[in-house]
Amino acid sequence: MYKYPIVSIDTEAKYIKNNKTTHRFSIADTRGPLNLTIPVSKPSGATKWKEVEISNHGRWYETIPIALESAYGRTPFFEFYIERILPLFDLRKESIIELCIRADQIVRNIINFNVDIKEKSSDIIYNDFTNIDIDSIFIIKPYWQVRKEQLGFIPNLSILDLIFNLGPEAELYIENLSTLIVENNSINNS
């Protein structure tokens, strides 16, 4: 996304129960990766992700902020960014897509990532990266993590891990990473 001036979000995508990445993310807890889930309540019958509402089951809106503080409270930038992220954990009646869009906006503001986000439209030609195998394109360059000495570098975590550990340097990390992706993708497609 970082390298494109316009990005579209497919709000019309069909709800697939097994696709947990839409409402689940991983953080580095004291014992290793910890999956955090925002529960959803699916309406009956075939539906789209934009129609899937967030559930208050499991009091996720209370447990996720506690898990974030436990995992990242000692990172250099936790106190600086947590107040900007906490509004995501209010209990609103909204779809999971609406929450994802709010989260995306907060993260993009933190890392100074300005891109025009549009809903997917039939009159635009897209590069579809939904099924891309990121691991085949590049190797994630380890960055400083608060528990790296005890647990080693833990890849594939939420961008919150990057933000809380690197702060303003997260933007530089993503910029360098996106350059590698574009360069390697060009090589792989040749």
Coordinates of C-alpha atoms in Angstrom, one line a residue:
M1 CA 0.0 0.0 0.0
Y2 CA 2.8 2.4 0.9
K3 CA 4.0 2.7 -2.8
Y4 CA 0.6 3.4 -4.3
P5 CA -1.2 6.8 -4.4
I6 CA -4.7 5.2 -4.4
V7 CA -5.8 2.0 -2.6
S8 CA -9.2 0.4 -2.7
I9 CA -10.9 -1.6 0.0
D10 CA -13.3 -4.3 -1.2
T11 CA -16.3 -3.8 1.2
E12 CA -18.4 -6.0 -1.0
A13 CA -16.2 -9.1 -0.3
K14 CA -18.2 -12.2 0.7
Y15 CA -18.0 -13.2 4.4
I16 CA -16.0 -16.3 4.8
K17 CA -16.0 -17.6 8.4
N18 CA -12.5 -19.1 8.1
N19 CA -10.9 -15.7 7.1
K20 CA -9.9 -14.7 10.6
T21 CA -7.3 -12.1 9.5
T22 CA -10.1 -9.5 9.2
H23 CA -10.8 -9.5 12.9
R24 CA -7.7 -11.1 14.5
F25 CA -4.1 -9.7 15.0
S26 CA -1.0 -10.9 16.8
I27 CA 1.2 -9.2 19.4
A28 CA 4.3 -10.2 21.2
D29 CA 3.3 -11.1 24.7
T30 CA 5.7 -12.1 27.5
R31 CA 5.7 -15.8 26.4
G32 CA 5.6 -15.2 22.6
P33 CA 3.0 -14.4 20.0
L34 CA -0.5 -13.8 21.3
N35 CA -3.6 -13.8 19.0
L36 CA -6.2 -11.2 19.9
T37 CA -9.6 -11.5 18.3
I38 CA -12.5 -9.0 18.0
P39 CA -15.6 -11.3 18.0
V40 CA -18.2 -10.9 15.3
S41 CA -21.8 -11.8 15.0
K42 CA -22.7 -12.9 11.5
P43 CA -26.2 -12.4 10.2
S44 CA -27.9 -15.5 8.9
G45 CA -27.5 -16.4 5.3
A46 CA -24.9 -15.3 2.7
T47 CA -23.5 -11.9 3.6
K48 CA -20.7 -9.5 2.9
W49 CA -18.0 -8.5 5.4
K50 CA -19.4 -4.9 5.6
E51 CA -22.6 -6.5 7.1
V52 CA -20.8 -8.5 9.8
E53 CA -21.2 -6.6 13.1
I54 CA -18.9 -6.6 16.0
S55 CA -20.1 -8.6 19.0
N56 CA -19.4 -7.6 22.7
H57 CA -18.8 -11.3 23.5
G58 CA -15.8 -11.9 25.8
R59 CA -15.5 -8.2 26.7
W60 CA -12.8 -7.8 24.1
Y61 CA -13.0 -4.0 24.4
E62 CA -11.6 -4.3 27.9
T63 CA -9.2 -7.3 27.5
I64 CA -7.4 -6.0 24.3
P65 CA -6.2 -2.7 25.9
I66 CA -5.0 -4.7 29.0
A67 CA -3.1 -7.2 26.7
L68 CA -1.5 -4.3 24.8
E69 CA -0.4 -2.6 28.0
S70 CA 1.0 -6.0 29.3
A71 CA 2.8 -6.6 26.1
Y72 CA 4.0 -3.1 25.2
G73 CA 3.9 -1.0 28.4
R74 CA 7.7 -1.1 28.6
T75 CA 8.4 -0.2 24.9
P76 CA 9.8 3.2 24.2
F77 CA 6.7 4.5 22.4
F78 CA 3.8 2.9 24.1
E79 CA 2.8 5.9 26.2
F80 CA 3.2 8.2 23.2
Y81 CA 0.8 6.2 20.9
I82 CA -1.6 4.3 23.1
E83 CA -4.0 7.3 23.6
R84 CA -4.4 7.5 19.8
I85 CA -5.2 3.7 19.6
L86 CA -7.6 3.3 22.6
P87 CA -10.6 4.9 20.7
L88 CA -10.7 1.7 18.7
F89 CA -11.7 -0.3 21.8
D90 CA -15.0 1.5 22.5
L91 CA -18.1 -0.6 22.1
R92 CA -19.8 0.9 19.1
K93 CA -22.4 -0.8 17.0
E94 CA -20.5 -1.0 13.8
S95 CA -19.4 -3.6 11.2
I96 CA -15.9 -5.2 11.4
I97 CA -15.1 -3.4 8.2
E98 CA -15.9 0.0 9.7
L99 CA -13.6 -0.8 12.7
C100 CA -10.9 -1.9 10.3
I101 CA -11.2 1.4 8.4
R102 CA -11.0 3.4 11.6
A103 CA -7.9 1.3 12.7
D104 CA -6.3 1.8 9.3
Q105 CA -6.8 5.6 9.5
I106 CA -5.2 5.8 13.0
V107 CA -2.2 3.7 11.9
R108 CA -1.8 5.7 8.7
N109 CA -1.8 8.9 10.7
I110 CA 0.8 7.6 13.1
I111 CA 3.2 6.6 10.4
N112 CA 2.5 9.6 8.1
F113 CA 1.2 7.4 5.4
N114 CA -1.0 9.5 3.1
V115 CA -2.9 7.5 0.5
D116 CA -6.3 8.0 -1.1
I117 CA -8.6 5.1 0.1
K118 CA -11.5 4.3 -2.1
E119 CA -14.2 1.6 -2.2
K120 CA -13.6 -1.0 -4.9
S121 CA -15.3 -0.1 -8.1
S122 CA -15.9 -2.0 -11.4
D123 CA -14.6 0.9 -13.5
I124 CA -11.0 0.8 -12.2
I125 CA -8.3 -1.8 -13.1
Y126 CA -6.6 -3.1 -10.0
N127 CA -3.4 -4.8 -9.0
D128 CA -4.8 -7.6 -6.8
F129 CA -2.5 -8.3 -3.9
T130 CA -4.9 -10.4 -1.8
N131 CA -3.4 -13.7 -2.6
I132 CA 0.2 -12.6 -2.7
D133 CA 2.7 -14.8 -0.8
I134 CA 4.7 -12.1 1.0
D135 CA 7.2 -14.7 2.3
S136 CA 8.2 -15.6 -1.3
I137 CA 8.8 -11.9 -2.1
F138 CA 11.0 -10.8 0.7
I139 CA 12.4 -11.7 4.1
I140 CA 11.2 -9.4 6.9
K141 CA 14.2 -7.5 8.2
P142 CA 14.2 -7.8 12.0
Y143 CA 13.7 -4.6 13.9
W144 CA 14.2 -3.9 17.6
Q145 CA 11.5 -5.6 19.8
V146 CA 11.3 -5.2 23.5
R147 CA 11.6 -8.9 24.2
K148 CA 14.0 -9.8 21.4
E149 CA 16.7 -10.9 23.9
Q150 CA 14.4 -13.4 25.6
L151 CA 12.3 -14.6 22.7
G152 CA 14.3 -13.7 19.6
F153 CA 12.8 -11.7 16.8
I154 CA 9.1 -12.5 16.3
P155 CA 7.9 -11.8 12.7
N156 CA 4.4 -11.4 11.3
L157 CA 3.0 -9.4 14.2
S158 CA 0.5 -6.5 14.1
I159 CA 1.8 -3.2 12.9
L160 CA 1.2 -2.1 16.5
D161 CA 4.3 -4.0 17.4
L162 CA 6.3 -2.0 15.0
I163 CA 4.8 1.3 16.1
F164 CA 5.3 0.7 19.9
N165 CA 8.9 -0.5 19.4
L166 CA 10.1 1.9 16.7
G167 CA 7.9 4.9 17.0
P168 CA 8.7 7.5 14.3
E169 CA 11.2 5.1 12.8
A170 CA 8.3 2.8 11.8
E171 CA 7.7 5.0 8.8
L172 CA 11.3 4.5 7.6
Y173 CA 11.1 0.8 8.2
I174 CA 7.9 0.5 6.1
E175 CA 9.4 2.7 3.4
N176 CA 12.5 0.5 3.1
L177 CA 10.4 -2.6 3.2
S178 CA 8.0 -1.5 0.5
T179 CA 11.0 -0.6 -1.7
L180 CA 12.2 -4.2 -1.3
I181 CA 8.8 -5.6 -2.1
V182 CA 8.4 -3.6 -5.3
E183 CA 12.0 -4.4 -6.4
N184 CA 11.6 -8.2 -5.7
N185 CA 8.1 -8.3 -7.2
S186 CA 9.5 -6.8 -10.4
I187 CA 12.3 -9.4 -10.5
N188 CA 9.8 -12.3 -9.8
N189 CA 7.5 -11.1 -12.5
S190 CA 10.2 -10.8 -15.2

